[in-house]
Coordinates of N, CA, C and O in Angstrom, one line a residue:
X1 N 28.8 -18.1 12.7 CA 27.5 -18.5 12.8 C 27.0 -19.2 11.5 O 27.2 -18.6 10.4
X2 N 26.4 -20.3 11.6 CA 26.0 -21.0 10.4 C 24.6 -20.5 10.0 O 23.9 -19.8 10.7
X3 N 24.3 -20.9 8.7 CA 23.0 -20.5 8.2 C 21.8 -21.1 9.0 O 20.8 -20.4 9.2
X4 N 22.0 -22.2 9.7 CA 21.0 -22.8 10.5 C 20.7 -21.9 11.7 O 19.6 -21.7 12.1
X5 N 21.8 -21.3 12.3 CA 21.6 -20.5 13.5 C 20.9 -19.2 13.1 O 20.1 -18.6 13.8
X6 N 21.3 -18.6 11.9 CA 20.7 -17.4 11.4 C 19.2 -17.6 11.2 O 18.3 -16.8 11.6
X7 N 18.8 -18.8 10.5 CA 17.4 -19.1 10.3 C 16.7 -19.3 11.6 O 15.5 -18.8 11.7
X8 N 17.3 -19.9 12.6 CA 16.6 -20.1 13.8 C 16.4 -18.8 14.6 O 15.4 -18.6 15.2
X9 N 17.4 -17.9 14.5 CA 17.3 -16.6 15.2 C 16.2 -15.8 14.5 O 15.4 -15.2 15.2
X10 N 16.1 -15.8 13.2 CA 15.1 -15.1 12.4 C 13.7 -15.7 12.8 O 12.8 -14.9 13.0
X11 N 13.6 -17.0 12.8 CA 12.3 -17.6 13.1 C 11.9 -17.2 14.6 O 10.7 -16.8 14.8
X12 N 12.8 -17.2 15.5 CA 12.5 -16.8 16.9 C 12.0 -15.4 17.0 O 11.0 -15.1 17.6
X13 N 12.7 -14.5 16.2 CA 12.2 -13.1 16.2 C 10.8 -13.0 15.6 O 10.0 -12.2 16.1
X14 N 10.5 -13.7 14.5 CA 9.2 -13.7 13.9 C 8.2 -14.1 15.0 O 7.1 -13.5 15.2
X15 N 8.5 -15.3 15.6 CA 7.5 -15.8 16.6 C 7.3 -14.8 17.8 O 6.2 -14.6 18.2
X16 N 8.4 -14.2 18.2 CA 8.3 -13.2 19.3 C 7.4 -12.0 18.9 O 6.6 -11.5 19.7
X17 N 7.6 -11.5 17.7 CA 6.8 -10.4 17.1 C 5.3 -10.8 17.1 O 4.5 -10.0 17.5
X18 N 5.1 -12.0 16.6 CA 3.7 -12.5 16.5 C 3.1 -12.6 17.9 O 1.9 -12.1 18.1
X19 N 3.8 -13.1 18.9 CA 3.3 -13.2 20.2 C 3.0 -11.8 20.8 O 2.0 -11.6 21.5
X20 N 3.9 -10.8 20.6 CA 3.6 -9.5 21.1 C 2.3 -8.9 20.4 O 1.5 -8.3 21.1
X21 N 2.2 -9.1 19.1 CA 1.0 -8.6 18.4 C -0.3 -9.3 18.9 O -1.3 -8.6 19.0
X22 N -0.2 -10.6 19.1 CA -1.3 -11.3 19.7 C -1.8 -10.8 21.0 O -2.9 -10.6 21.3
X23 N -0.8 -10.4 21.9 CA -1.1 -9.8 23.2 C -1.7 -8.4 23.0 O -2.7 -8.1 23.7
X24 N -1.2 -7.6 22.1 CA -1.8 -6.3 21.8 C -3.3 -6.5 21.3 O -4.2 -5.8 21.6
X25 N -3.5 -7.5 20.4 CA -4.8 -7.8 19.8 C -5.8 -8.1 21.0 O -6.9 -7.7 21.0
X26 N -5.3 -9.0 21.9 CA -6.2 -9.3 23.1 C -6.5 -8.1 23.9 O -7.7 -7.9 24.3
X27 N -5.6 -7.2 24.1 CA -5.8 -6.0 24.8 C -6.8 -5.1 24.1 O -7.7 -4.5 24.7
X28 N -6.7 -5.0 22.8 CA -7.7 -4.2 22.0 C -9.1 -4.9 22.1 O -10.1 -4.2 22.2
X29 N -9.1 -6.2 21.9 CA -10.4 -6.9 22.0 C -11.1 -6.6 23.4 O -12.3 -6.4 23.5
X30 N -10.3 -6.6 24.4 CA -10.8 -6.3 25.8 C -11.3 -4.9 25.8 O -12.4 -4.7 26.4
X31 N -10.6 -4.0 25.2 CA -11.1 -2.6 25.2 C -12.4 -2.4 24.5 O -13.3 -1.7 24.9
X32 N -12.5 -3.1 23.3 CA -13.8 -3.1 22.5 C -14.9 -3.7 23.4 O -16.0 -3.1 23.4
X33 N -14.7 -4.8 24.0 CA -15.7 -5.4 24.9 C -16.1 -4.4 26.0 O -17.3 -4.2 26.2
X34 N -15.2 -3.7 26.6 CA -15.5 -2.7 27.6 C -16.4 -1.5 27.0 O -17.3 -1.1 27.7
X35 N -16.1 -1.1 25.8 CA -17.0 -0.1 25.2 C -18.4 -0.6 25.0 O -19.4 0.1 25.2
X36 N -18.5 -1.8 24.5 CA -19.9 -2.4 24.3 C -20.6 -2.5 25.7 O -21.8 -2.2 25.7
X37 N -19.9 -2.9 26.7 CA -20.5 -3.0 28.0 C -20.9 -1.6 28.5 O -22.0 -1.5 29.1
X38 N -20.1 -0.6 28.3 CA -20.5 0.8 28.6 C -21.7 1.2 27.9 O -22.6 1.9 28.4
X39 N -21.7 0.9 26.6 CA -22.9 1.3 25.7 C -24.2 0.6 26.2 O -25.2 1.2 26.4
X40 N -24.0 -0.7 26.6 CA -25.2 -1.4 27.1 C -25.7 -0.8 28.4 O -26.9 -0.7 28.6
X41 N -24.8 -0.4 29.3 CA -25.1 0.2 30.5 C -25.9 1.5 30.3 O -26.6 1.9 31.2
X42 N -25.6 2.1 29.2 CA -26.3 3.4 28.8 C -27.6 3.2 28.0 O -28.1 4.1 27.5
X43 N -28.0 1.9 27.9 CA -29.3 1.6 27.3 C -29.2 1.3 25.8 O -30.3 1.1 25.2
X44 N -28.0 1.2 25.2 CA -27.9 0.9 23.8 C -28.0 -0.6 23.6 O -27.5 -1.4 24.4
X45 N -28.5 -1.1 22.4 CA -28.6 -2.5 22.1 C -27.3 -2.8 21.4 O -27.0 -2.4 20.2
X46 N -26.5 -3.6 22.0 CA -25.1 -3.9 21.5 C -25.2 -4.8 20.3 O -24.3 -4.8 19.4
X47 N -26.2 -5.7 20.2 CA -26.3 -6.5 19.0 C -26.5 -5.6 17.7 O -25.8 -5.9 16.7
X48 N -27.3 -4.6 17.9 CA -27.5 -3.7 16.8 C -26.3 -2.9 16.5 O -25.9 -2.7 15.3
X49 N -25.6 -2.5 17.5 CA -24.4 -1.7 17.4 C -23.3 -2.6 16.6 O -22.7 -2.1 15.7
X50 N -23.2 -3.8 16.9 CA -22.3 -4.7 16.2 C -22.6 -4.9 14.8 O -21.8 -4.9 13.9
X51 N -23.9 -4.9 14.5 CA -24.4 -5.0 13.1 C -24.0 -3.7 12.4 O -23.5 -3.8 11.2
X52 N -24.2 -2.6 13.0 CA -23.9 -1.3 12.4 C -22.4 -1.2 12.1 O -21.9 -0.8 11.0
X53 N -21.6 -1.6 13.1 CA -20.1 -1.6 12.9 C -19.7 -2.5 11.7 O -18.9 -2.1 10.8
X54 N -20.3 -3.7 11.6 CA -20.1 -4.6 10.5 C -20.5 -4.0 9.2 O -19.8 -4.1 8.2
X55 N -21.7 -3.4 9.1 CA -22.2 -2.7 7.9 C -21.3 -1.6 7.5 O -21.0 -1.4 6.3
X56 N -20.8 -0.8 8.4 CA -19.9 0.3 8.1 C -18.6 -0.1 7.5 O -17.9 0.7 6.8
X57 N -18.2 -1.3 7.7 CA -16.9 -1.8 7.2 C -17.1 -2.2 5.7 O -16.1 -2.3 4.9
X58 N -18.3 -2.5 5.3 CA -18.6 -2.9 3.9 C -18.6 -1.8 3.0 O -18.9 -0.6 3.3
X59 N -18.3 -2.1 1.7 CA -18.4 -1.1 0.6 C -19.8 -0.8 0.4 O -20.7 -1.7 0.6
X60 N -20.2 0.4 -0.1 CA -21.6 0.8 -0.2 C -22.3 -0.2 -1.2 O -23.4 -0.6 -0.9
X61 N -21.7 -0.6 -2.3 CA -22.4 -1.5 -3.2 C -22.6 -2.9 -2.6 O -23.7 -3.5 -2.8
X62 N -21.7 -3.4 -1.8 CA -21.9 -4.7 -1.1 C -23.0 -4.5 0.0 O -23.9 -5.4 0.1
X63 N -23.1 -3.4 0.6 CA -24.1 -3.1 1.6 C -25.5 -3.0 1.0 O -26.5 -3.6 1.4
X64 N -25.5 -2.3 -0.2 CA -26.8 -2.2 -0.9 C -27.3 -3.6 -1.4 O -28.5 -3.9 -1.4
X65 N -26.3 -4.4 -1.9 CA -26.7 -5.8 -2.3 C -27.3 -6.6 -1.2 O -28.3 -7.3 -1.3
X66 N -26.6 -6.5 0.0 CA -27.1 -7.2 1.2 C -28.5 -6.8 1.6 O -29.3 -7.6 1.9
X67 N -28.7 -5.4 1.6 CA -30.0 -4.9 1.9 C -31.1 -5.4 0.9 O -32.2 -5.7 1.4
X68 N -30.8 -5.4 -0.3 CA -31.7 -5.8 -1.4 C -32.1 -7.3 -1.2 O -33.2 -7.7 -1.3
X69 N -31.1 -8.1 -0.9 CA -31.3 -9.5 -0.7 C -32.2 -9.7 0.5 O -33.1 -10.6 0.5
X70 N -31.8 -9.0 1.6 CA -32.6 -9.2 2.8 C -34.1 -8.8 2.6 O -35.0 -9.5 3.0
X71 N -34.3 -7.7 1.9 CA -35.6 -7.2 1.5 C -36.4 -8.3 0.7 O -37.5 -8.6 0.9
X72 N -35.7 -8.9 -0.3 CA -36.3 -9.9 -1.1 C -36.7 -11.1 -0.2 O -37.8 -11.6 -0.4
X73 N -35.8 -11.6 0.6 CA -36.2 -12.7 1.5 C -37.3 -12.4 2.5 O -38.2 -13.2 2.7
X74 N -37.3 -11.2 3.0 CA -38.3 -10.8 4.0 C -39.7 -10.7 3.2 O -40.7 -11.2 3.7
X75 N -39.7 -10.2 2.0 CA -40.9 -10.2 1.2 C -41.4 -11.6 0.9 O -42.6 -11.9 1.0
X76 N -40.5 -12.4 0.5 CA -40.8 -13.8 0.2 C -41.4 -14.6 1.4 O -42.3 -15.4 1.2
X77 N -41.0 -14.2 2.6 CA -41.5 -14.8 3.8 C -42.7 -14.1 4.4 O -43.1 -14.5 5.5
X78 N -43.2 -13.1 3.7 CA -44.3 -12.3 4.2 C -44.0 -11.5 5.5 O -44.9 -11.3 6.3
X79 N -42.8 -11.1 5.6 CA -42.4 -10.3 6.8 C -42.5 -8.8 6.6 O -42.3 -8.1 7.5
X80 N -42.9 -8.4 5.4 CA -43.0 -7.0 5.1 C -44.5 -6.7 4.8 O -45.2 -7.4 4.2

């Protein structure tokens, strides 16, 4: 087997792994969508839930900075 065949085989394996992972990712995304739909059916606001999920991913100091900036902008616009 030449080096070209080994490289092609390795490349094919990488591509196949990526394809499997992409399919798993799609399945997980569908599952997440189903959870949001279930929450919405139970009266929860999914937009707010998505915001909470995003905020919980942030480090505390980054979240505090974002909150402070939002407060500053709201104050500047007379929204507080």
